[in-house]
Amino acid sequence: MVDSVQAQIADFISLITTRNPNEPEFHQAVHEVACSVIPFMEDKPEYREARILERIAEPDRIVSFRVSWEDDQGRVQINRGYRVQNNNAIGPYKGGLRFTGDLKLSVLKFLAFEQTFKNSLTGLPMGGGKGGANFDPKGKSDREVMRFCQSFMTQLFRYIGRHTDVPAGDIGVGAREVSFLFSQYKRLTNEFAGVLTGKGLSFGGSQVRTEATGYGTVYFMEDMLHTRNQALEGKIALVSGSGNVAQYAIEKLLHKGARVVTASDSGGFIHDPAGITPERLAWIKELKNKRRGRISEYADEFNVPYFPGERPWRVPCDVALPCATQNEIHRKDAIALCENGCMSVAEGANMPTTNDGIDIFHESGMLYGPGKAANAGGVAISGLEMSQNAMHLSWSAEELNERLRNIMTNIHEKCREYGEERDRIDYVKGANIGGFVKVADAMLAYGIH
Ligand code: NDP
Ligand code: 2IT
């Protein structure tokens, strides 16, 4: 039985690898899910015969388009934009847009695949998608970013819509970019519609969306710690990244009485042993969201060490929250975290830990919350932004924060339902199966297409 399951997983991965050559991130994400879902399907022939997992792992549609724009020197620039519409069995495609210089289709495919499970876990009616461009907003002027976003949306608008596909932000796409994108959609269609989430509060945005991913990740960690009668108060926390997710993860960790000793960007990390204070966090927000500077400046400003080209995982800690990008915790980093006494990892980022790193976490018995569960608070509040837009009303911050708190606990419970083992909860298994079932049942009902 076990051998046959292992053989099925190997066959499945070999099929995915052959069908999608040179897409290591996509293979990695599918592999992780297959290891949970294929054993689960052993006594569920209806899912197996309908080849549901194989269908979820083949995107419904991928569009790619040229984005031409003019830089401040009047030179023509050309980038490539994409939208991966992975699966809309349970709702319109939903997921962020990522702008990074090195963006590859493999990364967007893994993100859109994971998003399908994550969105299902929120309990809201959202399918999975992701998009973006190989465009790096860093070092560009506001006007250049505006012209790029206008050109990007001039292509993208024909593939999206409030009932079709609703993008949002991700790495390199924050409030500024979403505003430019939304306004171009409005110009092109003459429609004021909830076609993007993460909008400004004056034009249909939701309270708590900015905070939701980071806060939600901390809530999820809090729920994991509760299962062992632990709390965040007094814990030493490592955070990576210093963008949207990291900033609000740090903020909520401070509310909960934790001591956050690191932050990072693509250049390296800072170590502030006394702990990032609310004042220093406000300084980081100003640095990253307004001045668009580097985290190394924190080290100069507050006279703490900066480690260029390194990640924070070798600093001793109680808990760790990777909030930057994929594959930032490798096996050796996972070993260092465990050896240094880290008791829980909650992923604010998508797929920050390699699969052999996850194995180390599981072997150590630590509380490990994978991104598709732990960081689902962002897209959950996006889903509620869509609801508010559809009803032409807006809820208060208190209301939304309470809903976010409840959604994260519901996701934790879903992970428990499908991932509980004799002496622990396997959150990877719980999140993968918990996200899979709703999508699979809808696909079964639809028949074959
Ligand atoms: P931001 O663009 O606001 O911040 C990204 C942060 O990650 C920056 O500090 C950036 O540094 C750092 N970073 C980016 N690329 C790399 C790299 N290759 N190596 C090291 N550091 C890097 O993005 P978000 O905070 O929105 O996203 C962070 C993570 O959270 C991503 O994995 C995203 O997919 C995930 N996520 C985001 C959600 C959201 O609502 N925004 C929801 C759920 C998940 P630098 O400034 O130098 O580029
Ligand atoms: O990875 C994610 O969940 C996001 N970037 C947020 C997606 C969304 O639609 O809010």
CSV table of C-alpha atoms and ligand atoms in Angstrom, one decimal, residues 96 98-100 102 110-111 115 118 130 136 138 168-174 209-214 217 240-247 263-268 288-289 292-295 310-311 322-328 347-352 371 374-379 382, ligand 1:
chain,number,residue,atom,x,y,z
A,96,GLY,CA,-1.8,39.0,-6.8
A,98,ARG,CA,4.2,40.4,-8.9
A,99,PHE,CA,6.7,42.8,-10.5
A,100,THR,CA,10.3,41.7,-10.1
A,102,ASP,CA,13.7,38.2,-12.8
A,110,PHE,CA,3.6,27.8,-8.6
A,111,LEU,CA,2.0,30.9,-7.1
A,115,GLN,CA,-3.3,30.2,-4.5
A,118,LYS,CA,-5.1,28.9,-0.2
A,130,LYS,CA,-1.5,35.0,-10.3
A,136,ASP,CA,11.4,45.9,-11.3
A,138,LYS,CA,13.0,49.6,-7.7
A,168,ALA,CA,-4.3,42.4,-6.3
A,169,GLY,CA,-0.7,43.2,-5.1
A,170,ASP,CA,2.2,41.0,-4.4
A,171,ILE,CA,6.0,41.6,-4.4
A,172,GLY,CA,6.7,45.0,-6.1
A,173,VAL,CA,3.0,45.8,-6.4
A,174,GLY,CA,1.7,47.8,-3.5
A,209,ARG,CA,-6.4,44.9,3.8
A,210,THR,CA,-2.9,46.5,4.1
A,211,GLU,CA,-2.4,44.8,7.5
A,212,ALA,CA,-4.2,41.6,6.7
A,213,THR,CA,-1.4,39.3,5.5
A,214,GLY,CA,1.1,40.1,8.2
A,217,THR,CA,0.3,35.2,9.8
A,240,SER,CA,12.6,38.4,6.9
A,241,GLY,CA,11.6,41.0,4.4
A,242,SER,CA,10.7,44.6,5.1
A,243,GLY,CA,7.8,45.1,2.7
A,244,ASN,CA,4.1,44.9,3.2
A,245,VAL,CA,3.8,41.5,4.8
A,246,ALA,CA,6.9,41.9,7.0
A,247,GLN,CA,5.9,45.3,8.3
A,263,ALA,CA,14.3,42.4,9.2
A,264,SER,CA,15.8,42.1,5.7
A,265,ASP,CA,15.6,43.0,2.0
A,266,SER,CA,17.2,41.5,-1.1
A,267,GLY,CA,20.5,43.1,0.0
A,268,GLY,CA,20.8,41.5,3.4
A,288,LYS,CA,10.3,51.3,2.4
A,289,ASN,CA,7.0,52.8,1.5
A,292,ARG,CA,12.0,53.4,-1.1
A,293,GLY,CA,15.5,52.9,0.5
A,294,ARG,CA,17.5,49.9,1.6
A,295,ILE,CA,17.3,48.1,4.9
A,310,GLU,CA,22.8,37.0,4.2
A,311,ARG,CA,19.4,35.8,5.6
A,322,PRO,CA,9.8,34.4,6.6
A,323,CYS,CA,8.0,37.3,4.9
A,324,ALA,CA,10.2,38.0,1.8
A,325,THR,CA,10.2,35.5,-1.1
A,326,GLN,CA,10.3,31.9,-2.2
A,327,ASN,CA,13.1,29.5,-1.2
A,328,GLU,CA,14.7,31.7,1.4
A,347,GLU,CA,5.2,31.6,6.6
A,348,GLY,CA,4.1,35.1,5.6
A,349,ALA,CA,5.8,34.6,2.2
A,350,ASN,CA,4.7,32.0,-0.4
A,351,MET,CA,6.9,28.8,-0.4
A,352,PRO,CA,9.8,30.4,1.5
A,371,GLY,CA,2.2,29.8,3.6
A,374,ALA,CA,-0.5,31.0,7.4
A,375,ASN,CA,-0.6,33.9,4.9
A,376,ALA,CA,-4.2,33.4,3.7
A,377,GLY,CA,-5.4,36.4,5.7
A,378,GLY,CA,-4.4,38.8,2.9
A,379,VAL,CA,-6.5,37.2,0.2
A,382,SER,CA,-9.4,40.8,-0.5
B,1,NDP,P1,6.9,43.7,-0.9
B,1,NDP,O1,7.3,44.0,-2.3
B,1,NDP,O2,6.1,44.6,-0.1
B,1,NDP,O3,8.1,43.2,-0.1
B,1,NDP,C1,8.9,42.2,-0.5
B,1,NDP,C2,10.1,42.1,0.5
B,1,NDP,O4,10.8,40.9,0.2
B,1,NDP,C3,11.1,43.2,0.4
B,1,NDP,O5,11.7,43.4,1.6
B,1,NDP,C4,12.0,42.7,-0.7
B,1,NDP,O6,13.3,43.3,-0.7
B,1,NDP,C5,12.1,41.2,-0.2
B,1,NDP,N1,12.6,40.4,-1.4
B,1,NDP,C6,12.0,40.4,-2.6
B,1,NDP,N2,12.7,39.5,-3.4
B,1,NDP,C7,13.7,39.0,-2.7
B,1,NDP,C8,14.7,38.1,-2.9
B,1,NDP,N3,14.8,37.6,-4.1
B,1,NDP,N4,15.6,37.9,-1.9
B,1,NDP,C9,15.5,38.5,-0.7
B,1,NDP,N5,14.5,39.3,-0.4
B,1,NDP,C10,13.6,39.6,-1.4
B,1,NDP,O7,6.0,42.3,-1.1
B,1,NDP,P2,5.0,41.6,0.0
B,1,NDP,O8,5.5,42.0,1.4
B,1,NDP,O9,3.7,41.9,-0.4
B,1,NDP,O10,5.3,40.1,-0.3
B,1,NDP,C11,6.2,39.3,0.5
B,1,NDP,C12,5.9,37.8,0.4
B,1,NDP,O11,4.6,37.6,0.9
B,1,NDP,C13,5.9,37.3,-1.0
B,1,NDP,O12,6.3,35.9,-1.0
B,1,NDP,C14,4.4,37.3,-1.4
B,1,NDP,O13,4.1,36.4,-2.4
B,1,NDP,C15,3.8,36.9,-0.1
B,1,NDP,N6,2.4,37.3,0.2
B,1,NDP,C16,2.0,38.6,0.0
B,1,NDP,C17,0.7,38.9,0.2
B,1,NDP,C18,0.2,40.3,0.2
B,1,NDP,O14,-1.0,40.5,0.6
B,1,NDP,N7,1.0,41.3,-0.2
B,1,NDP,C19,-0.3,37.9,0.6
B,1,NDP,C20,0.2,36.6,0.8
B,1,NDP,C21,1.5,36.3,0.6
B,1,NDP,P3,13.7,44.4,-1.8
B,1,NDP,O15,13.0,45.6,-1.3
B,1,NDP,O16,15.2,44.5,-1.7
B,1,NDP,O17,13.2,43.9,-3.1
